[in-house]
């Protein structure tokens, strides 16, 4: 069954999802700007910056059904690339 992501029925999950997506957008915008303006921007920077964006997107995916407070271990697991999401 596919769960509905709803601000009304799951406000904590919704808030966490929106936070992670907003942060991912902010960091992706910063990454794009840096790549366009910094002639010395290199692969090391890309790995760090893109890794940061991925971490936010991964947490958005993993925490979309959040029902409880997170501990540090859950936070780390939520930052890993999803095994249940196939790239297309």
GROMACS .gro file of N, CA and C in nm:
model
  264
    1UNK      N    1   0.084  -0.119   0.000
    1UNK     CA    2   0.000   0.000   0.000
    1UNK      C    3   0.088   0.125   0.000
    2UNK      N    4   0.052   0.221  -0.079
    2UNK     CA    5   0.125   0.347  -0.087
    2UNK      C    6   0.067   0.442   0.016
    3UNK      N    7   0.155   0.496   0.101
    3UNK     CA    8   0.106   0.590   0.202
    3UNK      C    9   0.100   0.730   0.144
    4UNK      N   10   0.004   0.805   0.191
    4UNK     CA   11  -0.014   0.943   0.148
    4UNK      C   12   0.070   1.034   0.237
    5UNK      N   13   0.144   1.121   0.176
    5UNK     CA   14   0.223   1.218   0.252
    5UNK      C   15   0.133   1.340   0.271
    6UNK      N   16   0.095   1.362   0.395
    6UNK     CA   17  -0.005   1.465   0.422
    6UNK      C   18   0.032   1.553   0.540
    7UNK      N   19   0.024   1.681   0.521
    7UNK     CA   20   0.049   1.778   0.627
    7UNK      C   21  -0.054   1.762   0.739
    8UNK      N   22  -0.175   1.727   0.702
    8UNK     CA   23  -0.282   1.715   0.801
    8UNK      C   24  -0.272   1.586   0.883
    9UNK      N   25  -0.245   1.474   0.817
    9UNK     CA   26  -0.245   1.347   0.888
    9UNK      C   27  -0.110   1.312   0.952
   10UNK      N   28  -0.002   1.371   0.906
   10UNK     CA   29   0.131   1.342   0.961
   10UNK      C   30   0.215   1.470   0.965
   11UNK      N   31   0.180   1.564   1.053
   11UNK     CA   32   0.249   1.694   1.053
   11UNK      C   33   0.400   1.685   1.081
   12UNK      N   34   0.444   1.591   1.167
   12UNK     CA   35   0.587   1.579   1.195
   12UNK      C   36   0.662   1.529   1.072
   13UNK      N   37   0.608   1.428   1.006
   13UNK     CA   38   0.670   1.376   0.884
   13UNK      C   39   0.673   1.483   0.776
   14UNK      N   40   0.564   1.556   0.762
   14UNK     CA   41   0.554   1.662   0.663
   14UNK      C   42   0.659   1.770   0.688
   15UNK      N   43   0.670   1.815   0.813
   15UNK     CA   44   0.766   1.920   0.847
   15UNK      C   45   0.909   1.875   0.820
   16UNK      N   46   0.940   1.751   0.856
   16UNK     CA   47   1.074   1.698   0.833
   16UNK      C   48   1.102   1.686   0.683
   17UNK      N   49   1.006   1.636   0.609
   17UNK     CA   50   1.020   1.622   0.464
   17UNK      C   51   1.044   1.759   0.399
   18UNK      N   52   0.965   1.858   0.435
   18UNK     CA   53   0.980   1.991   0.377
   18UNK      C   54   1.113   2.054   0.416
   19UNK      N   55   1.156   2.033   0.540
   19UNK     CA   56   1.285   2.086   0.584
   19UNK      C   57   1.398   2.028   0.499
   20UNK      N   58   1.398   1.896   0.483
   20UNK     CA   59   1.505   1.831   0.407
   20UNK      C   60   1.503   1.873   0.260
   21UNK      N   61   1.385   1.883   0.200
   21UNK     CA   62   1.376   1.923   0.059
   21UNK      C   63   1.418   2.069   0.041
   22UNK      N   64   1.377   2.156   0.133
   22UNK     CA   65   1.418   2.297   0.126
   22UNK      C   66   1.569   2.310   0.140
   23UNK      N   67   1.626   2.235   0.234
   23UNK     CA   68   1.771   2.240   0.254
   23UNK      C   69   1.844   2.186   0.132
   24UNK      N   70   1.794   2.077   0.073
   24UNK     CA   71   1.855   2.021  -0.048
   24UNK      C   72   1.854   2.125  -0.160
   25UNK      N   73   1.741   2.193  -0.176
   25UNK     CA   74   1.730   2.296  -0.280
   25UNK      C   75   1.830   2.408  -0.256
   26UNK      N   76   1.841   2.452  -0.132
   26UNK     CA   77   1.934   2.560  -0.098
   26UNK      C   78   2.079   2.520  -0.129
   27UNK      N   79   2.116   2.401  -0.089
   27UNK     CA   80   2.254   2.356  -0.113
   27UNK      C   81   2.280   2.329  -0.261
   28UNK      N   82   2.182   2.281  -0.334
   28UNK     CA   83   2.199   2.259  -0.477
   28UNK      C   84   2.215   2.393  -0.549
   29UNK      N   85   2.139   2.493  -0.509
   29UNK     CA   86   2.152   2.626  -0.567
   29UNK      C   87   2.292   2.682  -0.540
   30UNK      N   88   2.340   2.664  -0.419
   30UNK     CA   89   2.475   2.710  -0.384
   30UNK      C   90   2.581   2.637  -0.465
   31UNK      N   91   2.564   2.505  -0.481
   31UNK     CA   92   2.658   2.425  -0.559
   31UNK      C   93   2.664   2.475  -0.703
   32UNK      N   94   2.549   2.495  -0.764
   32UNK     CA   95   2.543   2.541  -0.904
   32UNK      C   96   2.611   2.678  -0.917
   33UNK      N   97   2.582   2.766  -0.824
   33UNK     CA   98   2.643   2.899  -0.826
   33UNK      C   99   2.795   2.890  -0.814
   34UNK      N  100   2.842   2.807  -0.723
   34UNK     CA  101   2.987   2.791  -0.704
   34UNK      C  102   3.052   2.735  -0.829
   35UNK      N  103   2.989   2.638  -0.892
   35UNK     CA  104   3.047   2.578  -1.012
   35UNK      C  105   3.053   2.679  -1.127
   36UNK      N  106   2.955   2.766  -1.134
   36UNK     CA  107   2.954   2.866  -1.242
   36UNK      C  108   3.052   2.979  -1.219
   37UNK      N  109   3.079   3.011  -1.092
   37UNK     CA  110   3.158   3.131  -1.065
   37UNK      C  111   3.301   3.104  -1.021
   38UNK      N  112   3.332   2.984  -0.977
   38UNK     CA  113   3.465   2.954  -0.925
   38UNK      C  114   3.542   2.868  -1.024
   39UNK      N  115   3.637   2.929  -1.091
   39UNK     CA  116   3.716   2.858  -1.192
   39UNK      C  117   3.797   2.744  -1.130
   40UNK      N  118   3.821   2.748  -1.000
   40UNK     CA  119   3.899   2.644  -0.932
   40UNK      C  120   3.812   2.537  -0.868
   41UNK      N  121   3.681   2.543  -0.891
   41UNK     CA  122   3.591   2.442  -0.834
   41UNK      C  123   3.631   2.306  -0.893
   42UNK      N  124   3.654   2.209  -0.806
   42UNK     CA  125   3.705   2.081  -0.854
   42UNK      C  126   3.619   1.964  -0.806
   43UNK      N  127   3.664   1.844  -0.841
   43UNK     CA  128   3.588   1.724  -0.807
   43UNK      C  129   3.577   1.703  -0.656
   44UNK      N  130   3.679   1.740  -0.582
   44UNK     CA  131   3.673   1.727  -0.436
   44UNK      C  132   3.556   1.809  -0.382
   45UNK      N  133   3.546   1.934  -0.429
   45UNK     CA  134   3.435   2.019  -0.386
   45UNK      C  135   3.301   1.962  -0.430
   46UNK      N  136   3.295   1.911  -0.553
   46UNK     CA  137   3.172   1.853  -0.603
   46UNK      C  138   3.129   1.734  -0.517
   47UNK      N  139   3.223   1.648  -0.482
   47UNK     CA  140   3.191   1.532  -0.398
   47UNK      C  141   3.132   1.576  -0.264
   48UNK      N  142   3.193   1.675  -0.204
   48UNK     CA  143   3.145   1.724  -0.074
   48UNK      C  144   3.009   1.788  -0.088
   49UNK      N  145   2.997   1.880  -0.184
   49UNK     CA  146   2.871   1.954  -0.201
   49UNK      C  147   2.756   1.865  -0.246
   50UNK      N  148   2.783   1.778  -0.341
   50UNK     CA  149   2.679   1.688  -0.390
   50UNK      C  150   2.643   1.585  -0.283
   51UNK      N  151   2.741   1.541  -0.207
   51UNK     CA  152   2.714   1.451  -0.096
   51UNK      C  153   2.620   1.513   0.006
   52UNK      N  154   2.637   1.643   0.030
   52UNK     CA  155   2.549   1.715   0.122
   52UNK      C  156   2.407   1.719   0.068
   53UNK      N  157   2.392   1.747  -0.061
   53UNK     CA  158   2.259   1.748  -0.123
   53UNK      C  159   2.197   1.609  -0.115
   54UNK      N  160   2.274   1.505  -0.149
   54UNK     CA  161   2.224   1.368  -0.141
   54UNK      C  162   2.178   1.333   0.001
   55UNK      N  163   2.254   1.375   0.101
   55UNK     CA  164   2.216   1.344   0.239
   55UNK      C  165   2.078   1.399   0.271
   56UNK      N  166   2.051   1.522   0.228
   56UNK     CA  167   1.918   1.581   0.253
   56UNK      C  168   1.810   1.505   0.177
   57UNK      N  169   1.836   1.472   0.051
   57UNK     CA  170   1.736   1.398  -0.027
   57UNK      C  171   1.713   1.258   0.030
   58UNK      N  172   1.820   1.194   0.073
   58UNK     CA  173   1.807   1.061   0.132
   58UNK      C  174   1.725   1.065   0.260
   59UNK      N  175   1.751   1.165   0.345
   59UNK     CA  176   1.672   1.177   0.467
   59UNK      C  177   1.527   1.208   0.434
   60UNK      N  178   1.504   1.289   0.333
   60UNK     CA  179   1.365   1.317   0.292
   60UNK      C  180   1.293   1.188   0.257
   61UNK      N  181   1.362   1.101   0.183
   61UNK     CA  182   1.300   0.974   0.143
   61UNK      C  183   1.276   0.883   0.264
   62UNK      N  184   1.380   0.864   0.343
   62UNK     CA  185   1.370   0.771   0.456
   62UNK      C  186   1.277   0.819   0.566
   63UNK      N  187   1.265   0.949   0.584
   63UNK     CA  188   1.187   1.002   0.696
   63UNK      C  189   1.048   1.049   0.655
   64UNK      N  190   1.006   1.016   0.535
   64UNK     CA  191   0.877   1.064   0.486
   64UNK      C  192   0.759   1.011   0.567
   65UNK      N  193   0.778   0.901   0.640
   65UNK     CA  194   0.674   0.842   0.724
   65UNK      C  195   0.706   0.857   0.872
   66UNK      N  196   0.784   0.956   0.907
   66UNK     CA  197   0.829   0.976   1.045
   66UNK      C  198   0.712   0.979   1.143
   67UNK      N  199   0.722   0.899   1.248
   67UNK     CA  200   0.617   0.899   1.349
   67UNK      C  201   0.672   0.919   1.490
   68UNK      N  202   0.803   0.922   1.504
   68UNK     CA  203   0.864   0.934   1.636
   68UNK      C  204   0.989   1.019   1.627
   69UNK      N  205   1.042   1.057   1.743
   69UNK     CA  206   1.167   1.131   1.746
   69UNK      C  207   1.281   1.041   1.700
   70UNK      N  208   1.383   1.102   1.644
   70UNK     CA  209   1.497   1.027   1.590
   70UNK      C  210   1.611   1.025   1.690
   71UNK      N  211   1.681   0.911   1.695
   71UNK     CA  212   1.807   0.908   1.767
   71UNK      C  213   1.920   0.917   1.665
   72UNK      N  214   2.042   0.924   1.711
   72UNK     CA  215   2.157   0.943   1.622
   72UNK      C  216   2.172   0.828   1.523
   73UNK      N  217   2.150   0.706   1.566
   73UNK     CA  218   2.162   0.589   1.478
   73UNK      C  219   2.059   0.595   1.365
   74UNK      N  220   1.936   0.629   1.398
   74UNK     CA  221   1.832   0.642   1.294
   74UNK      C  222   1.866   0.754   1.196
   75UNK      N  223   1.921   0.863   1.248
   75UNK     CA  224   1.961   0.976   1.163
   75UNK      C  225   2.067   0.931   1.062
   76UNK      N  226   2.165   0.854   1.109
   76UNK     CA  227   2.272   0.805   1.022
   76UNK      C  228   2.215   0.710   0.916
   77UNK      N  229   2.126   0.620   0.955
   77UNK     CA  230   2.065   0.527   0.859
   77UNK      C  231   1.984   0.605   0.756
   78UNK      N  232   1.914   0.708   0.800
   78UNK     CA  233   1.830   0.786   0.709
   78UNK      C  234   1.914   0.865   0.609
   79UNK      N  235   2.040   0.886   0.637
   79UNK     CA  236   2.128   0.959   0.546
   79UNK      C  237   2.189   0.871   0.438
   80UNK      N  238   2.173   0.740   0.448
   80UNK     CA  239   2.228   0.647   0.350
   80UNK      C  240   2.142   0.644   0.225
   81UNK      N  241   2.204   0.611   0.111
   81UNK     CA  242   2.127   0.604  -0.013
   81UNK      C  243   2.019   0.498   0.001
   82UNK      N  244   1.895   0.529  -0.039
   82UNK     CA  245   1.785   0.434  -0.024
   82UNK      C  246   1.807   0.306  -0.105
   83UNK      N  247   1.772   0.196  -0.044
   83UNK     CA  248   1.778   0.067  -0.114
   83UNK      C  249   1.643   0.036  -0.181
   84UNK      N  250   1.541   0.113  -0.145
   84UNK     CA  251   1.407   0.088  -0.198
   84UNK      C  252   1.364   0.194  -0.300
   85UNK      N  253   1.460   0.266  -0.355
   85UNK     CA  254   1.432   0.370  -0.454
   85UNK      C  255   1.527   0.349  -0.571
   86UNK      N  256   1.472   0.305  -0.682
   86UNK     CA  257   1.555   0.278  -0.801
   86UNK      C  258   1.570   0.404  -0.884
   87UNK      N  259   1.693   0.444  -0.914
   87UNK     CA  260   1.711   0.558  -1.004
   87UNK      C  261   1.661   0.524  -1.144
   88UNK      N  262   1.606   0.623  -1.211
   88UNK     CA  263   1.557   0.600  -1.347
   88UNK      C  264   1.639   0.676  -1.447
   0.00000   0.00000   0.00000
